[in-house]
Short mmCIF file of C-alpha atoms and ligand atoms in Angstrom, two decimals:
data_model
loop_
_atom_site.label_atom_id
_atom_site.label_comp_id
_atom_site.label_asym_id
_atom_site.label_seq_id
_atom_site.Cartn_x
_atom_site.Cartn_y
_atom_site.Cartn_z
CA MET F 1014 81.96 42.60 56.01
CA LYS F 1015 79.58 40.44 54.06
CA LEU F 1016 80.11 36.70 54.34
CA LYS F 1017 78.51 34.16 52.05
CA TYR F 1018 78.72 30.43 52.69
CA TYR F 1019 78.78 28.48 49.45
CA GLY F 1020 79.63 25.09 50.97
CA THR F 1021 78.78 24.04 54.53
CA GLY F 1022 79.18 20.27 54.31
CA ALA F 1023 81.67 17.95 55.95
CA GLY F 1024 84.17 15.80 54.03
CA TYR F 1025 81.76 13.83 51.87
CA GLY F 1026 78.94 16.35 51.48
CA LEU F 1027 75.30 15.68 52.21
CA PRO F 1028 73.79 13.37 51.11
CA GLU F 1029 76.76 11.02 51.04
CA VAL F 1030 76.89 9.17 47.74
CA PHE F 1031 76.37 5.60 48.97
CA CYS F 1032 74.60 6.29 52.26
CA ASP F 1033 71.04 5.29 53.20
CA CYS F 1034 70.93 6.78 56.71
CA ARG F 1035 67.99 8.88 57.89
CA ILE F 1036 69.85 12.18 57.37
CA CYS F 1037 71.02 11.38 53.85
CA ARG F 1038 67.56 10.04 52.86
CA HIS F 1039 65.95 13.21 54.23
CA ALA F 1040 68.43 15.39 52.30
CA ARG F 1041 67.58 13.61 49.04
CA GLU F 1042 63.82 13.92 49.67
CA VAL F 1043 63.71 17.52 50.89
CA GLY F 1044 66.66 19.17 49.12
CA GLY F 1045 67.17 22.89 49.84
CA LYS F 1046 69.07 23.58 53.06
CA GLU F 1047 69.46 19.86 53.71
CA ILE F 1048 71.91 19.57 50.78
CA ARG F 1049 75.44 20.53 51.79
CA THR F 1050 78.37 20.90 49.43
CA ARG F 1051 81.92 21.07 50.64
CA SER F 1052 83.67 24.03 52.23
CA MET F 1053 83.81 27.42 50.64
CA ALA F 1054 82.94 30.87 51.86
CA LEU F 1055 83.47 34.30 50.37
CA LEU F 1056 84.00 37.62 52.13
CA ASP F 1057 82.79 40.75 50.37
CA GLY F 1058 82.97 38.93 47.05
CA GLN F 1059 86.77 39.10 47.11
CA LEU F 1060 88.42 36.95 49.80
CA ALA F 1061 87.64 33.25 49.68
CA ILE F 1062 88.04 30.82 52.55
CA ASP F 1063 88.80 27.36 51.14
CA LEU F 1064 88.24 26.14 47.61
CA SER F 1065 86.97 22.60 47.77
CA VAL F 1066 86.24 19.80 45.37
CA ASP F 1067 82.78 21.40 44.98
CA THR F 1068 84.02 24.71 43.60
CA PHE F 1069 82.88 23.63 40.14
CA HIS F 1070 79.39 23.08 41.56
CA HIS F 1071 79.42 26.54 43.20
CA CYS F 1072 80.43 28.16 39.90
CA ALA F 1073 77.97 26.15 37.80
CA PHE F 1074 74.90 26.23 40.06
CA ALA F 1075 75.35 28.80 42.83
CA GLY F 1076 76.51 31.93 40.99
CA LEU F 1077 80.11 31.92 42.23
CA ASP F 1078 82.38 33.85 39.85
CA MET F 1079 85.97 32.88 40.56
CA ARG F 1080 87.23 35.10 37.75
CA ARG F 1081 86.78 37.96 40.21
CA VAL F 1082 88.34 36.27 43.26
CA LYS F 1083 92.12 36.61 43.45
CA HIS F 1084 92.75 35.75 47.10
CA VAL F 1085 92.01 32.42 48.79
CA LEU F 1086 92.73 31.49 52.40
CA VAL F 1087 93.08 27.74 52.79
CA THR F 1088 92.53 26.12 56.18
CA HIS F 1089 94.27 22.89 55.16
CA SER F 1090 94.72 20.62 52.17
CA HIS F 1091 92.00 18.01 52.73
CA HIS F 1092 89.97 17.66 49.52
CA ASP F 1093 86.83 19.13 51.11
CA HIS F 1094 88.78 22.39 51.67
CA PHE F 1095 91.35 22.56 48.90
CA PHE F 1096 91.18 20.84 45.54
CA THR F 1097 94.15 21.61 43.32
CA SER F 1098 93.06 19.81 40.16
CA ASP F 1099 91.26 22.94 38.92
CA LEU F 1100 94.71 24.52 38.53
CA PHE F 1101 95.35 22.17 35.62
CA SER F 1102 92.55 23.65 33.54
CA ARG F 1103 93.50 25.44 30.33
CA VAL F 1104 92.03 28.93 30.53
CA ARG F 1105 91.70 32.00 28.40
CA GLY F 1106 91.71 35.63 29.48
CA MET F 1107 93.33 35.11 32.89
CA GLU F 1108 95.64 38.09 33.30
CA GLU F 1109 96.25 38.06 37.06
CA PRO F 1110 97.10 35.03 39.19
CA VAL F 1111 94.94 33.75 42.01
CA ASN F 1112 96.78 33.94 45.33
CA PHE F 1113 96.59 31.06 47.79
CA TYR F 1114 97.53 31.55 51.44
CA LEU F 1115 98.17 28.43 53.49
CA SER F 1116 100.61 26.61 55.75
CA GLU F 1117 103.92 25.16 54.53
CA ALA F 1118 102.67 21.58 54.92
CA SER F 1119 99.27 22.10 53.28
CA GLY F 1120 100.89 24.12 50.49
CA ARG F 1121 103.40 21.50 49.34
CA GLY F 1122 101.16 20.03 46.64
CA VAL F 1123 100.01 23.30 45.13
CA ARG F 1124 103.48 24.83 45.35
CA ALA F 1125 104.92 21.93 43.32
CA ILE F 1126 102.28 22.43 40.62
CA VAL F 1127 102.80 26.20 40.45
CA GLU F 1128 106.60 25.92 40.38
CA LYS F 1129 106.46 23.29 37.63
CA HIS F 1130 104.17 25.51 35.55
CA LYS F 1131 106.41 28.54 36.07
CA ALA F 1132 109.50 26.61 35.00
CA GLU F 1133 107.66 25.52 31.86
CA PHE F 1134 106.48 29.09 31.16
CA ALA F 1135 110.12 30.25 31.48
CA ALA F 1136 111.35 27.46 29.20
CA GLY F 1137 108.68 28.28 26.64
CA THR F 1138 107.22 24.78 26.74
CA ARG F 1139 103.94 25.95 28.28
CA ASP F 1140 102.06 29.09 27.26
CA PRO F 1141 101.26 31.27 30.33
CA LYS F 1142 98.29 32.75 28.45
CA ALA F 1143 96.64 29.34 28.28
CA TRP F 1144 96.97 28.08 31.85
CA THR F 1145 95.56 28.91 35.25
CA LEU F 1146 97.96 31.30 36.97
CA ALA F 1147 98.57 31.01 40.69
CA GLU F 1148 100.85 32.25 43.45
CA VAL F 1149 101.33 30.46 46.74
CA HIS F 1150 101.99 32.36 49.98
CA THR F 1151 103.08 30.46 53.07
CA LEU F 1152 101.45 31.44 56.33
CA GLU F 1153 102.87 30.84 59.79
CA TYR F 1154 100.87 30.38 62.96
CA TYR F 1155 100.26 33.62 64.84
CA LYS F 1156 101.95 35.82 62.21
CA SER F 1157 99.44 38.32 60.86
CA VAL F 1158 99.40 39.24 57.19
CA ASN F 1159 97.55 41.92 55.27
CA ILE F 1160 95.51 40.73 52.31
CA LEU F 1161 93.56 43.43 50.47
CA ASP F 1162 92.10 45.47 53.38
CA TYR F 1163 91.95 42.52 55.75
CA LYS F 1164 94.28 41.61 58.58
CA VAL F 1165 94.47 37.85 58.74
CA THR F 1166 96.04 35.86 61.57
CA PRO F 1167 96.36 32.07 61.30
CA LEU F 1168 95.90 30.09 64.52
CA ARG F 1169 96.80 26.45 65.09
CA ALA F 1170 93.76 24.23 64.63
CA ARG F 1171 93.33 20.89 66.37
CA HIS F 1172 93.10 18.73 63.26
CA VAL F 1173 95.47 16.49 61.29
CA ALA F 1174 98.69 18.04 62.63
CA ALA F 1175 100.87 16.93 59.70
CA LEU F 1176 98.94 19.34 57.46
CA GLU F 1177 99.56 22.30 59.81
CA PRO F 1178 95.83 23.14 59.74
CA MET F 1179 94.80 26.72 60.38
CA MET F 1180 91.94 28.65 61.89
CA PHE F 1181 91.76 32.29 60.85
CA VAL F 1182 91.12 35.56 62.62
CA ILE F 1183 90.01 38.07 60.00
CA GLU F 1184 89.74 41.76 60.86
CA LYS F 1185 88.54 44.71 58.80
CA ASP F 1186 86.91 48.06 59.53
CA GLY F 1187 86.75 47.37 63.28
CA LYS F 1188 84.94 44.05 62.76
CA SER F 1189 86.33 40.60 63.39
CA ILE F 1190 85.64 37.03 62.41
CA LEU F 1191 86.95 33.79 63.90
CA TRP F 1192 86.90 30.98 61.35
CA ALA F 1193 87.29 27.65 63.16
CA HIS F 1194 87.17 24.81 60.58
CA ASP F 1195 88.33 22.03 60.77
CA THR F 1196 89.20 21.83 64.44
CA GLY F 1197 88.36 20.16 67.69
CA LEU F 1198 88.55 22.01 70.99
CA PHE F 1199 91.14 24.75 70.59
CA HIS F 1200 94.78 24.22 71.54
CA SER F 1201 95.93 26.25 74.55
CA ASP F 1202 98.27 28.37 72.35
CA ALA F 1203 95.30 29.41 70.18
CA ILE F 1204 93.22 30.21 73.26
CA GLU F 1205 96.08 32.29 74.70
CA TRP F 1206 96.66 34.19 71.45
CA ILE F 1207 92.97 35.03 71.20
CA LYS F 1208 92.82 36.06 74.85
CA ASP F 1209 95.92 38.26 74.54
CA SER F 1210 94.59 39.87 71.35
CA GLY F 1211 91.72 41.40 73.29
CA ILE F 1212 89.49 40.91 70.27
CA VAL F 1213 85.76 40.68 70.90
CA PHE F 1214 84.56 38.74 67.88
CA ASP F 1215 81.56 39.88 65.90
CA PHE F 1216 81.19 36.51 64.21
CA VAL F 1217 82.45 33.01 64.99
CA SER F 1218 82.02 30.09 62.58
CA MET F 1219 82.58 26.73 64.26
CA ASP F 1220 83.06 23.14 63.20
CA CYS F 1221 80.05 21.01 64.18
CA THR F 1222 80.74 17.73 62.44
CA LEU F 1223 79.91 15.23 65.17
CA ARG F 1224 76.72 13.95 66.78
CA ARG F 1225 76.16 15.56 70.13
CA GLY F 1226 77.90 13.50 72.80
CA ALA F 1227 79.65 11.26 70.24
CA GLN F 1228 83.10 12.81 70.31
CA ILE F 1229 84.68 10.06 68.20
CA THR F 1230 87.66 12.22 67.21
CA LYS F 1231 89.46 15.20 68.71
CA SER F 1232 89.82 16.73 65.21
CA HIS F 1233 86.22 17.97 64.94
CA MET F 1234 83.55 19.20 67.33
CA ASP F 1235 80.02 18.32 68.35
CA LEU F 1236 77.44 20.77 69.68
CA ASP F 1237 78.67 20.32 73.27
CA TRP F 1238 82.22 21.29 72.31
CA CYS F 1239 80.88 24.25 70.28
CA ILE F 1240 78.99 25.40 73.40
CA GLU F 1241 82.14 24.88 75.48
CA THR F 1242 84.16 26.93 72.96
CA ALA F 1243 81.61 29.75 72.94
CA ASP F 1244 81.60 29.77 76.76
CA MET F 1245 85.42 29.86 76.79
CA LEU F 1246 85.46 32.85 74.42
CA ARG F 1247 82.88 34.66 76.56
CA ALA F 1248 84.74 33.89 79.79
CA ASN F 1249 87.98 35.23 78.27
CA GLY F 1250 86.32 38.42 77.07
CA ASN F 1251 86.57 37.46 73.39
CA ALA F 1252 82.82 37.27 72.83
CA ASP F 1253 79.86 39.15 74.22
CA GLU F 1254 76.10 39.40 73.75
CA ASN F 1255 76.61 40.83 70.25
CA THR F 1256 78.79 37.97 69.05
CA LYS F 1257 77.05 35.75 66.51
CA PHE F 1258 77.95 32.06 66.57
CA ALA F 1259 77.33 29.87 63.52
CA LEU F 1260 77.79 26.12 63.13
CA SER F 1261 79.05 24.67 59.86
CA HIS F 1262 81.04 21.73 58.36
CA ILE F 1263 78.00 19.52 58.84
CA GLY F 1264 77.39 16.08 57.41
CA HIS F 1265 75.34 13.04 58.31
CA LEU F 1266 77.55 12.28 61.32
CA VAL F 1267 75.79 15.12 63.15
CA ASP F 1268 72.65 12.94 63.02
CA ARG F 1269 70.32 15.95 62.84
CA THR F 1270 68.45 17.44 59.91
CA HIS F 1271 69.02 21.16 59.30
CA ASP F 1272 65.77 22.01 61.07
CA GLU F 1273 66.52 19.73 64.03
CA LEU F 1274 70.03 21.14 64.50
CA THR F 1275 68.75 24.70 64.03
CA ALA F 1276 66.22 24.22 66.84
CA GLU F 1277 68.81 22.63 69.15
CA ALA F 1278 71.47 25.29 68.43
CA ALA F 1279 68.94 28.10 68.95
CA GLU F 1280 68.64 27.07 72.61
CA TYR F 1281 72.26 28.23 72.94
CA GLY F 1282 71.88 31.33 70.79
CA MET F 1283 73.66 29.80 67.81
CA ILE F 1284 72.65 29.64 64.17
CA VAL F 1285 73.29 26.85 61.68
CA ALA F 1286 74.88 27.77 58.37
CA TYR F 1287 73.52 26.42 55.09
CA ASP F 1288 74.73 26.59 51.51
CA GLY F 1289 73.95 30.07 50.19
CA MET F 1290 73.57 31.73 53.62
CA GLU F 1291 74.68 35.36 53.72
CA ILE F 1292 75.63 37.25 56.87
CA GLU F 1293 76.33 40.94 57.31
CA ILE F 1294 79.06 41.37 59.89
ZN1 LIG G 1717 86.73 19.21 56.41
ZN1 LIG G 1718 74.13 9.19 55.62
ZN1 LIG G 1719 90.03 18.26 57.36
#
């Protein structure tokens, strides 16, 4: 599998619009890997993970071609992971719908839009040839689904519970990915499911939103909790010396520049994702 990160930022991107902290100032001065747009990643050019408020930016400036992407896993409906306003655009030449896969709670908004559009198509008051077409598929925790050639299993994330946030286990061709955004330390049911699966992950992408030691919320992780999570996966047999760990969902709260965090994470054998990073898994 080939994974490309388009957006690796936390909720407000980096630099944050009104912020004058050291990290945001550095991002403005240096640019490059210090600039982080909001969440989006693409597997093999065909399966997206999240579609944030910055999708327009990814299409306009980073070469993303969403005309070719028909399947989107959505972790949860926060705007930095799922932005439904693009579904209101009038389009031409869209023959096939884009399929969104997400929890019941996070899918309520998009489902209402899609159902309204479909009713209007049926009534003849809206032309289906002129509007973005979409289908919504509801995922349940721990129930695997097949999407294209991938087996996808949603796990319960420790995030805003009302949104039924999801982590994803993605398997294909004997390789496996654990996508853990947004989440704090894993719930015991997620740990047990992973342990029982016997999967040894090839790649793990983890939430590293918080400054090390400043665990101001249980809904995200800092480097210490990422290390703890990696150790837990190793202890349970779900990671080994070949498992690659990457940190992402990074904003100014982390209080490290990309280079600083990269050096610190390297001490624990982890890499730090950046916008545009590609990984062969
Ligand atoms: Zn987020
Ligand atoms: Zn800042
Ligand atoms: Zn969130």
